[in-house]
Amino acid sequence: MSVAMDTRPVGDSAHPGTAGAPRGQVTQARVLHAEWIKLRTLRSTFWTLIGSVTALVGFGVLFCIISASRWPSMSAQEQHHFDPVQTNLRGYFLAQLAIGVLGVLMFSGEYATGMIRSSLTAVPRRLPVLWAKAALYAAVVWALMTAAALVAFLVGQGLLASRHIGVSLTDPGVARAVFGTGLYLTVVGLLGVAVGAILRNTAGGIATVFGVLLILPVLAEALPTSWNNAISPWLPSTAGQSLMAVHHVDHTLHPWPGFVLFCAYTLAALAGAAVLLKRRDA
Amino acid sequence: MIEAHALTKRYGARTAVSDLGFTVRPGAVTGFLGPNGAGKSTTMRMIVGLDSPTSGRVTVNGKQYAEHRAPLREVGAMLEARAVHTGRSAYHHLLALAATTGIPRRRVDEVVDLVGLREVARKRVGGFSLGMGQRLGIAGALLGDPATLVLDEPVNGLDPEGVLWIRTLLRDLAAEGRTVLLSSHLMSEMALTAEHLIVIGRGRLIADTSVEEFVRNASGHTVRVRSEEADRLRPLLAGPGVSVTSDERTVLIVSGISSDRIGRLAADEGIALAELVPQHASLEQAFMEMTRDAVEFQTPDAAMVDEEVAA
């Protein structure tokens, strides 16, 4: 290869160690930029995010179409219990799977491929990598999922309006539920990032995140009812999902206290990830 | 300049690196040798802060790696070629690394050209051959135009053209006044590339010396003599510290006496010599000679002998 012999330093500076152009330093903003490049240059990012938007919008619209068309044949009791917001936003249940998986992969994907060693060699203080990944992923998930929830809501309520069973964003609690969907999914994503950084393993990370979010509440049902009622409001997903409830459900926390608790669990996981990332050999 | 002081790394009960001290100076290629499991990679990982030492310290240009504000511009490291996400293109991998330190896009193009990856730079790394992966690793190390390079087995997987390329590249980089530390298990490759050697075995320093001296010390200084009158020559060579062995009737392998002296003795007696050849051990032999001890010492009462070697 003819280019091989050209070994002169051709960078933006003179000889290293001598006075040259101002030398760039590692800053949080630069690490954020680097993480943005990493995130947008993996195909898995696109497919997973497209999957989560499709789940949220697709199922949201689908459930509204079904509800609208079946409305006349529903029993009075069914009609009484019909919750137009819950039905409309139920796609979040599938979307959280994609968001959680991609969150775990933010770190576990780097550990699986060895990329983490390049990342931590470039940023030996390490914590800026965790903060950048968490902040960036949270911003991306929040923007996409809030938009998707709004689209799902507007289209879905449009469909329900034909039966006069729709609601408006200005109705009490509705805006909180719609925007809460984006917020809940954002925190699910952050929990994934934290767990991925702690376990450094994709399969283990995914199993842990969904074990906590989906399996714990089901396990708790096996307890005597009084125990379950006492415990389940405090479980992370139950607490977080209370933000999306328009009407208060028995044995759940109030929307904002519940969501704050969910955030606290996630922050604790992030703090654990920070300590371990700093302390462990990469 | 890389300086290690009393560097020690333990993983549980296993000691990977023990009380290791050495200095890697700028302006020369320094080879880092040791049998598998000697602690080379662990030491290199500690140099760039991926592993933290159990005790002791290692600095690059006077500071621990993590204390440098622009580490990529200070030290270029390739510890494993596959420290790259397989789903990303080579170009984007380098672009993301460059972004951490504000290295311009132009420099990414430059290193891609420098290592000869231009045609495949936009392809995903998952499909790269071992040699292409090595070239990408080297591109990453050169990205910040660093004064110090730390490369673990850089010729591994390269074709002969690639080996020649990396050899020339590293020598040129050292000639520019940079500090270059590379590990290799190919001793013959070290003889061609390195000027200085740091040899470790079982995590301890065995030798810190020039390549030349290493070979000189390790080889036994034997001389091969071939003569039809070997029988007549043999008693003439006898003396304190001289040993003569013979596998063939006409061939003597002599140690403890120089070839000059053998030639003169033979001439004085009118013995015709067909061959008079000083035998130099190859770097490979010298290395095996020296590290054989480090391997053999894996017995419970090794501590004492071990220290002699380290001294």
XYZ file of C-alpha atoms in Angstrom:
593
model
C 0.000 0.000 0.000
C 1.567 3.189 -1.152
C 0.124 5.333 1.619
C 1.926 3.229 4.147
C 5.134 5.186 4.293
C 3.614 8.507 5.099
C 3.979 8.633 8.834
C 4.433 12.321 9.345
C 2.112 13.739 11.955
C -0.535 15.292 9.826
C -2.888 16.429 12.516
C -3.889 19.887 13.502
C -0.734 20.452 15.468
C 2.998 20.389 15.267
C 5.035 17.698 16.879
C 3.387 16.295 19.979
C 4.704 17.675 23.190
C 5.801 20.868 21.530
C 3.792 24.033 21.429
C 1.241 23.769 18.642
C -2.403 24.491 18.009
C -4.495 24.559 21.190
C -5.018 20.986 22.251
C -8.551 19.803 22.701
C -9.607 18.449 26.021
C -12.238 15.926 26.895
C -15.367 17.800 27.939
C -18.853 16.594 28.811
C -20.214 18.301 25.693
C -17.681 16.512 23.485
C -18.450 13.166 25.069
C -22.137 13.863 24.438
C -21.336 14.571 20.777
C -19.342 11.328 20.572
C -22.224 9.363 22.081
C -24.601 10.961 19.603
C -22.389 9.753 16.745
C -22.333 6.285 18.287
C -26.096 6.177 18.758
C -27.011 7.297 15.264
C -24.513 5.050 13.486
C -25.951 1.738 14.675
C -28.758 0.124 12.753
C -30.146 -1.429 15.916
C -30.951 2.078 17.176
C -33.202 2.809 14.214
C -35.012 -0.510 14.201
C -35.615 -0.467 17.921
C -36.869 3.112 17.985
C -39.052 2.545 14.922
C -40.399 -0.533 16.695
C -41.291 1.438 19.807
C -43.016 4.231 17.846
C -44.932 1.655 15.819
C -46.020 -0.120 18.984
C -47.207 3.056 20.644
C -49.000 4.575 17.647
C -50.017 1.359 15.901
C -51.590 -0.377 18.880
C -53.045 2.881 20.145
C -54.896 3.441 16.881
C -55.762 -0.225 16.454
C -57.379 -0.470 19.895
C -59.391 2.689 19.200
C -60.584 1.334 15.845
C -61.690 -1.888 17.512
C -63.369 -0.073 20.399
C -65.189 2.327 18.099
C -66.471 -0.432 15.843
C -67.470 -2.760 18.691
C -69.008 0.010 20.842
C -72.646 -0.625 19.931
C -72.360 -4.326 20.744
C -70.624 -3.805 24.107
C -72.533 -4.501 27.293
C -73.584 -1.561 29.439
C -71.094 -2.663 32.081
C -68.287 -2.815 29.504
C -69.227 0.631 28.275
C -69.231 1.908 31.843
C -65.702 0.642 32.482
C -64.353 1.801 29.110
C -61.320 4.076 29.612
C -60.626 5.932 26.368
C -57.141 7.096 27.476
C -55.941 3.717 28.769
C -57.200 1.986 25.638
C -55.567 4.592 23.453
C -52.151 4.511 25.103
C -51.910 0.785 25.878
C -49.230 0.398 23.188
C -46.749 1.701 25.733
C -46.711 -1.759 27.244
C -44.989 -3.113 24.135
C -43.015 0.084 23.476
C -41.348 -0.181 26.882
C -39.864 -3.509 25.792
C -38.034 -1.895 22.880
C -37.012 1.144 24.919
C -35.720 -0.976 27.799
C -33.757 -3.295 25.501
C -32.073 -0.421 23.664
C -31.282 1.203 27.012
C -29.556 -1.961 28.235
C -27.648 -2.181 24.937
C -26.213 1.325 25.379
C -23.631 -0.240 27.691
C -23.946 -3.992 27.292
C -23.468 -3.673 23.527
C -20.144 -1.985 24.159
C -19.076 -4.613 26.650
C -20.089 -7.431 24.313
C -18.047 -6.075 21.404
C -15.091 -4.677 23.368
C -15.977 -1.125 22.298
C -16.112 -0.137 25.970
C -12.314 -0.333 26.123
C -12.039 2.202 23.317
C -14.660 4.399 24.971
C -13.006 4.357 28.385
C -9.522 4.827 26.961
C -10.774 7.955 25.208
C -12.542 9.151 28.363
C -10.553 7.694 31.257
C -12.549 9.616 33.854
C -15.375 7.336 32.751
C -18.338 9.065 34.390
C -18.828 11.508 31.489
C -19.569 8.445 29.339
C -22.337 7.324 31.711
C -23.855 10.801 31.977
C -23.676 11.318 28.214
C -25.298 8.006 27.398
C -28.025 8.517 30.005
C -28.789 12.128 29.054
C -28.715 11.478 25.336
C -30.860 8.382 25.470
C -33.329 10.057 27.820
C -33.637 13.031 25.460
C -34.129 10.836 22.382
C -36.681 8.582 24.084
C -38.566 11.470 25.627
C -38.852 13.392 22.349
C -39.851 10.373 20.265
C -42.221 8.811 22.774
C -43.928 12.077 23.669
C -44.500 12.764 19.985
C -45.679 9.196 19.398
C -48.046 9.333 22.381
C -49.504 12.618 21.106
C -49.999 11.211 17.605
C -51.572 8.066 19.025
C -53.830 10.163 21.228
C -54.956 12.608 18.548
C -55.653 9.916 15.955
C -57.176 7.544 18.488
C -59.495 10.129 20.058
C -60.505 11.223 16.568
C -61.665 7.688 15.919
C -63.461 7.430 19.277
C -65.128 10.797 18.682
C -67.294 9.160 16.011
C -68.999 7.325 18.893
C -68.816 10.357 21.189
C -66.691 8.396 23.626
C -63.455 10.322 23.111
C -61.826 12.747 25.509
C -59.835 15.934 25.015
C -56.354 16.880 26.193
C -57.961 19.579 28.322
C -60.066 17.098 30.274
C -58.810 16.552 33.840
C -55.824 14.217 34.049
C -55.720 13.506 30.330
C -52.741 15.686 29.428
C -50.857 14.205 32.381
C -51.565 10.692 31.112
C -50.531 11.508 27.537
C -47.328 13.335 28.443
C -46.797 10.859 31.283
C -46.436 8.096 28.711
C -43.339 9.798 27.290
C -41.989 10.417 30.778
C -42.607 6.853 31.970
C -40.881 5.400 28.904
C -37.965 7.814 29.351
C -37.377 6.525 32.861
C -37.709 2.922 31.637
C -34.925 3.745 29.147
C -32.748 5.217 31.890
C -33.325 2.153 34.060
C -32.127 0.069 31.101
C -28.981 2.191 30.751
C -28.206 1.822 34.455
C -28.826 -1.922 34.562
C -26.793 -2.443 31.368
C -23.881 -0.569 32.940
C -24.138 -2.534 36.178
C -24.470 -6.024 34.688
C -22.387 -5.428 31.514
C -24.277 -8.259 29.878
C -27.164 -7.976 27.406
C -29.149 -11.073 28.313
C -28.779 -10.517 32.038
C -29.610 -6.833 31.692
C -32.784 -7.397 29.684
C -33.918 -10.165 32.019
C -33.334 -7.929 35.033
C -35.108 -4.857 33.640
C -38.204 -6.779 32.601
C -38.067 -8.986 35.638
C -38.377 -5.830 37.719
C -40.910 -4.056 35.497
C -43.164 -6.887 34.369
C -42.565 -9.948 36.528
C -42.409 -8.474 40.046
C -46.015 -7.214 39.972
C -47.195 -10.629 38.769
C -45.207 -12.402 41.466
C -46.670 -10.092 44.085
C -50.128 -11.317 43.115
C -49.255 -14.680 44.592
C -49.071 -13.052 48.040
C -52.100 -12.784 50.310
C -54.242 -9.906 49.020
C -53.522 -7.639 51.979
C -49.768 -8.105 51.452
C -50.043 -7.590 47.733
C -52.068 -4.436 48.256
C -49.460 -3.168 50.675
C -46.482 -4.013 48.489
C -47.520 -3.555 44.888
C -47.991 0.255 44.920
C -44.321 0.564 45.765
C -43.049 -1.661 42.973
C -41.178 0.378 40.332
C -43.454 -0.185 37.348
C -46.700 0.124 39.303
C -45.446 3.337 40.847
C -44.306 4.726 37.501
C -47.438 3.750 35.625
C -49.649 5.560 38.115
C -48.654 8.728 36.231
C -50.649 7.477 33.243
C -53.840 6.748 35.159
C -56.552 9.333 34.525
C -58.715 7.896 37.294
C -57.119 6.740 40.492
C -56.886 2.972 40.733
C -57.136 1.271 44.122
C -53.860 0.224 45.706
C -51.712 2.500 43.611
C -49.885 5.664 44.533
C -51.050 9.058 43.391
C -49.659 9.993 39.957
C -46.807 12.310 40.829
C -45.645 10.639 44.069
C -45.670 7.333 42.192
C -43.643 8.718 39.330
C -41.175 10.379 41.676
C -40.669 7.031 43.409
C -40.033 5.363 40.032
C -37.485 8.103 39.248
C -35.854 7.541 42.647
C -35.398 3.821 41.972
C -33.843 4.659 38.609
C -31.558 7.315 40.072
C -30.404 4.807 42.667
C -29.604 2.351 39.869
C -27.714 5.082 37.979
C -25.754 5.953 41.109
C -24.850 2.285 41.530
C -23.783 2.176 37.882
C -21.603 5.256 38.405
C -19.821 3.771 41.408
C -19.202 0.462 39.653
C -18.115 2.049 36.370
C -15.583 4.145 38.221
C -14.299 1.369 40.431
C -14.219 -1.738 38.278
C -11.553 -2.723 35.808
C -12.932 -2.332 32.294
C 8.030 8.447 28.474
C 6.289 5.664 30.377
C 7.407 4.962 33.928
C 6.274 2.073 36.083
C 7.113 1.986 39.777
C 6.567 -1.117 41.883
C 3.535 -1.890 39.755
C 1.475 -4.768 41.129
C -1.838 -6.222 40.031
C -3.652 -9.049 41.755
C -6.859 -10.667 40.597
C -8.063 -12.403 43.727
C -5.344 -14.835 44.716
C -3.593 -14.661 41.357
C -0.798 -12.140 40.952
C -0.661 -10.992 37.323
C 2.004 -8.313 37.732
C 4.381 -8.134 40.653
C 6.543 -5.199 41.708
C 7.276 -4.256 38.122
C 9.461 -1.233 37.435
C 10.674 0.034 34.076
C 11.023 3.129 31.959
C 10.095 3.368 28.291
C 12.023 6.233 26.707
C 11.132 8.338 23.717
C 12.941 8.045 20.430
C 13.124 4.274 20.284
C 10.837 1.318 19.729
C 10.687 -0.657 22.949
C 9.626 -4.262 22.740
C 7.626 -5.774 25.569
C 8.254 -9.497 25.737
C 7.046 -12.323 27.840
C 5.451 -15.732 27.465
C 1.685 -15.987 27.416
C 0.245 -14.978 30.760
C 3.385 -13.091 31.763
C 1.358 -9.950 32.451
C 2.081 -7.919 29.306
C -1.524 -7.113 28.495
C -2.355 -6.431 32.134
C 0.548 -3.991 32.327
C -0.569 -2.243 29.151
C -4.139 -2.030 30.443
C -2.817 -0.376 33.594
C -0.802 2.104 31.513
C -4.021 3.413 29.927
C -6.087 3.171 33.088
C -8.429 0.351 32.079
C -7.249 -1.685 35.066
C -6.172 0.005 38.245
C -3.029 -1.297 39.973
C -3.387 -3.091 43.288
C -0.339 -1.120 44.358
C 2.404 0.927 42.749
C 1.836 3.294 39.870
C 2.482 3.836 36.230
C 2.683 7.259 34.614
C 2.793 8.557 31.081
C 4.745 11.770 30.656
C 4.727 12.250 34.404
C 0.992 11.849 34.986
C -1.307 8.928 35.475
C -3.205 8.324 32.247
C -6.597 9.391 33.628
C -5.162 12.714 34.804
C -4.411 13.845 31.270
C -6.973 16.335 29.993
C -6.646 15.142 26.405
C -5.662 11.475 26.776
C -6.016 10.516 23.102
C -3.569 13.240 22.172
C -1.155 12.026 24.823
C -1.241 8.271 24.350
C -2.419 6.195 21.402
C -3.307 2.709 22.499
C -4.298 -0.454 20.730
C -4.832 -3.081 23.364
C -7.052 -5.440 21.480
C -7.830 -4.978 17.848
C -11.456 -5.825 18.539
C -12.251 -2.948 20.842
C -14.789 -1.809 18.268
C -18.552 -2.180 17.989
C -19.074 -4.662 15.162
C -22.260 -2.966 13.996
C -20.615 0.378 13.252
C -18.500 1.381 10.276
C -14.781 1.947 10.722
C -15.209 5.592 9.803
C -17.940 6.248 12.352
C -16.006 4.378 15.020
C -13.063 6.711 14.521
C -15.327 9.743 14.209
C -16.916 9.012 17.602
C -13.529 8.537 19.257
C -12.244 11.745 17.684
C -15.277 13.683 18.918
C -14.411 13.009 22.568
C -11.318 15.164 22.239
C -12.448 17.560 19.535
C -10.204 16.025 16.881
C -11.405 17.312 13.498
C -13.076 15.119 10.864
C -10.148 15.859 8.558
C -7.831 13.940 10.871
C -10.159 10.928 10.745
C -9.830 10.879 6.953
C -6.068 11.169 7.313
C -5.643 8.180 9.596
C -8.045 6.112 7.488
C -5.772 6.782 4.495
C -2.649 6.264 6.562
C -3.594 2.728 7.530
C -4.937 1.940 4.072
C -8.582 1.395 4.992
C -10.155 4.012 2.723
C -12.038 1.542 0.558
C -13.664 -0.269 3.463
C -14.006 2.616 5.921
C -17.763 2.883 5.350
C -18.340 -0.816 5.831
C -19.366 -2.345 9.124
C -16.461 -3.581 11.212
C -18.175 -6.930 11.813
C -17.108 -8.023 8.343
C -13.465 -7.058 8.731
C -10.623 -9.560 8.541
C -8.183 -9.799 11.442
C -5.646 -7.716 9.529
C -8.200 -5.012 8.738
C -9.200 -4.975 12.397
C -5.547 -4.437 13.346
C -5.246 -1.568 10.903
C -8.370 0.022 12.365
C -6.936 -0.376 15.859
C -3.745 1.337 14.749
C -5.766 4.115 13.104
C -7.504 4.677 16.440
C -4.153 4.828 18.220
C -2.804 7.410 15.759
C -5.958 9.544 15.800
C -4.755 12.076 18.351
C -1.255 12.277 16.855
C 0.078 11.173 20.259
C 3.618 11.381 21.573
C 3.303 7.933 23.099
C 2.036 4.730 21.511
C 1.140 1.539 23.336
C 0.375 -1.379 21.055
C -0.450 -4.923 22.096
C 0.565 -7.456 19.440
C 0.115 -5.069 16.513
C 1.466 -7.458 13.867
C -0.907 -10.222 14.877
C -2.932 -11.211 11.841
C -1.226 -8.881 9.410
C -0.017 -10.234 6.082
C 3.704 -9.881 5.221
C 3.042 -6.554 3.513
C 1.226 -5.353 6.600
C 4.027 -6.529 8.873
C 6.552 -4.584 6.828
C 4.254 -1.565 6.895
C 3.814 -1.560 10.672
C 7.536 -2.144 11.227
C 8.413 0.878 9.106
C 5.635 2.955 10.630
C 6.720 2.282 14.202
C 10.381 2.961 13.487
C 9.485 6.217 11.772
C 7.263 7.243 14.674
C 10.071 6.541 17.119
C 12.520 8.417 14.908
C 10.260 11.451 15.251
C 10.945 11.341 18.959
C 7.863 9.462 20.089
C 7.724 6.794 22.751
C 6.678 3.464 21.242
C 5.937 0.396 23.353
C 4.805 -2.737 21.608
C 4.295 -6.256 22.802
C 4.768 -9.243 20.616
C 5.251 -12.935 21.009
C 7.203 -12.985 17.724
C 10.790 -12.572 18.883
C 12.118 -12.480 15.359
C 9.784 -9.550 14.695
C 11.146 -7.750 17.761
C 14.697 -8.164 16.491
C 13.712 -6.275 13.362
C 11.542 -3.602 14.944
C 12.663 -2.924 18.497
C 15.845 -1.387 19.761
C 15.127 -1.832 23.419
C 13.538 -4.718 25.261
C 11.598 -5.146 28.462
C 11.203 -8.814 29.234
C 8.811 -10.078 31.879
C 7.921 -13.525 33.086
C 5.193 -14.382 35.558
C 4.589 -10.709 36.152
C 8.156 -9.907 37.115
C 10.859 -8.037 35.292
C 13.446 -10.362 33.785
C 15.410 -7.948 31.652
C 15.420 -4.277 30.676
C 18.081 -4.012 28.045
C 18.925 -3.245 24.419
C 18.093 -5.921 21.873
C 21.791 -6.267 21.059
C 22.806 -6.794 24.637
C 19.937 -9.163 25.222
C 21.124 -11.481 22.483
C 24.757 -11.142 23.527
C 24.049 -12.025 27.145
C 21.694 -14.826 26.394
C 23.740 -16.585 23.747
C 26.450 -18.913 25.054
C 29.150 -17.591 22.725
C 29.835 -20.920 21.165
C 32.023 -21.409 18.134
C 31.482 -24.079 15.562
C 34.706 -25.522 14.221
C 34.903 -27.990 11.341
C 38.143 -29.654 10.470
C 39.323 -33.037 9.117
C 41.824 -32.916 11.984
C 39.300 -32.221 14.731
C 40.734 -35.024 16.825
C 44.128 -33.340 16.826
C 42.679 -29.859 17.566
C 40.455 -30.903 20.437
C 43.152 -31.415 23.144
C 44.803 -28.128 22.158
C 41.677 -26.178 23.100
C 41.396 -27.601 26.587
C 41.698 -25.101 29.422
C 39.816 -23.656 32.363
C 36.245 -22.679 31.509
C 36.438 -24.191 28.046
C 34.087 -26.910 26.971
C 34.082 -28.788 23.734
C 31.299 -30.979 22.475
C 31.096 -32.926 19.308
C 28.257 -34.610 17.467
C 30.184 -35.416 14.324
C 33.753 -36.571 13.983
C 34.809 -33.446 12.106
C 32.762 -30.841 14.003
C 33.512 -29.278 17.391
C 31.216 -26.919 19.273
C 33.487 -24.867 21.508
C 32.544 -22.495 24.276
C 34.666 -20.399 26.625
C 37.232 -19.455 24.014
C 37.006 -16.941 21.197
C 37.093 -17.790 17.530
C 40.242 -15.642 17.139
C 42.067 -17.770 19.665
C 40.873 -21.026 18.100
C 42.058 -19.853 14.704
C 45.498 -18.961 16.012
C 45.911 -22.240 17.884
C 44.979 -24.173 14.769
C 47.348 -22.108 12.594
C 50.237 -22.622 15.033
C 49.793 -26.367 14.740
C 49.220 -26.301 11.010
C 45.688 -27.634 11.313
C 43.505 -26.724 8.343
C 40.043 -25.459 9.323
C 37.102 -25.865 6.981
C 34.767 -23.763 9.144
C 35.237 -21.374 12.059
C 31.873 -19.825 12.869
C 30.856 -17.904 16.034
C 27.327 -18.978 16.909
C 24.895 -16.219 17.884
C 21.719 -17.263 19.515
C 18.707 -15.865 17.744
C 16.454 -13.562 19.714
C 13.982 -16.412 19.778
C 16.476 -18.741 21.443
C 17.667 -16.040 23.801
C 14.124 -15.312 24.828
C 13.257 -18.935 25.403
C 16.466 -19.419 27.335
C 15.634 -16.546 29.613
C 11.937 -17.154 30.137
C 12.318 -20.908 30.547
C 13.225 -20.068 34.125
C 10.121 -17.994 34.597
C 8.045 -20.930 33.463
C 9.951 -23.506 35.497
C 9.654 -21.455 38.643
C 6.020 -22.332 38.996
C 6.731 -24.416 42.085
C 5.892 -23.588 45.695
C 9.513 -22.860 46.658
C 10.045 -20.527 43.722
C 10.118 -17.246 45.596
C 13.843 -17.209 46.255
C 14.936 -18.096 42.741
C 12.353 -15.712 41.362
C 13.944 -12.801 43.115
C 17.319 -13.638 41.656
C 15.826 -13.441 38.224
C 14.089 -10.185 38.927
C 17.260 -8.657 40.318
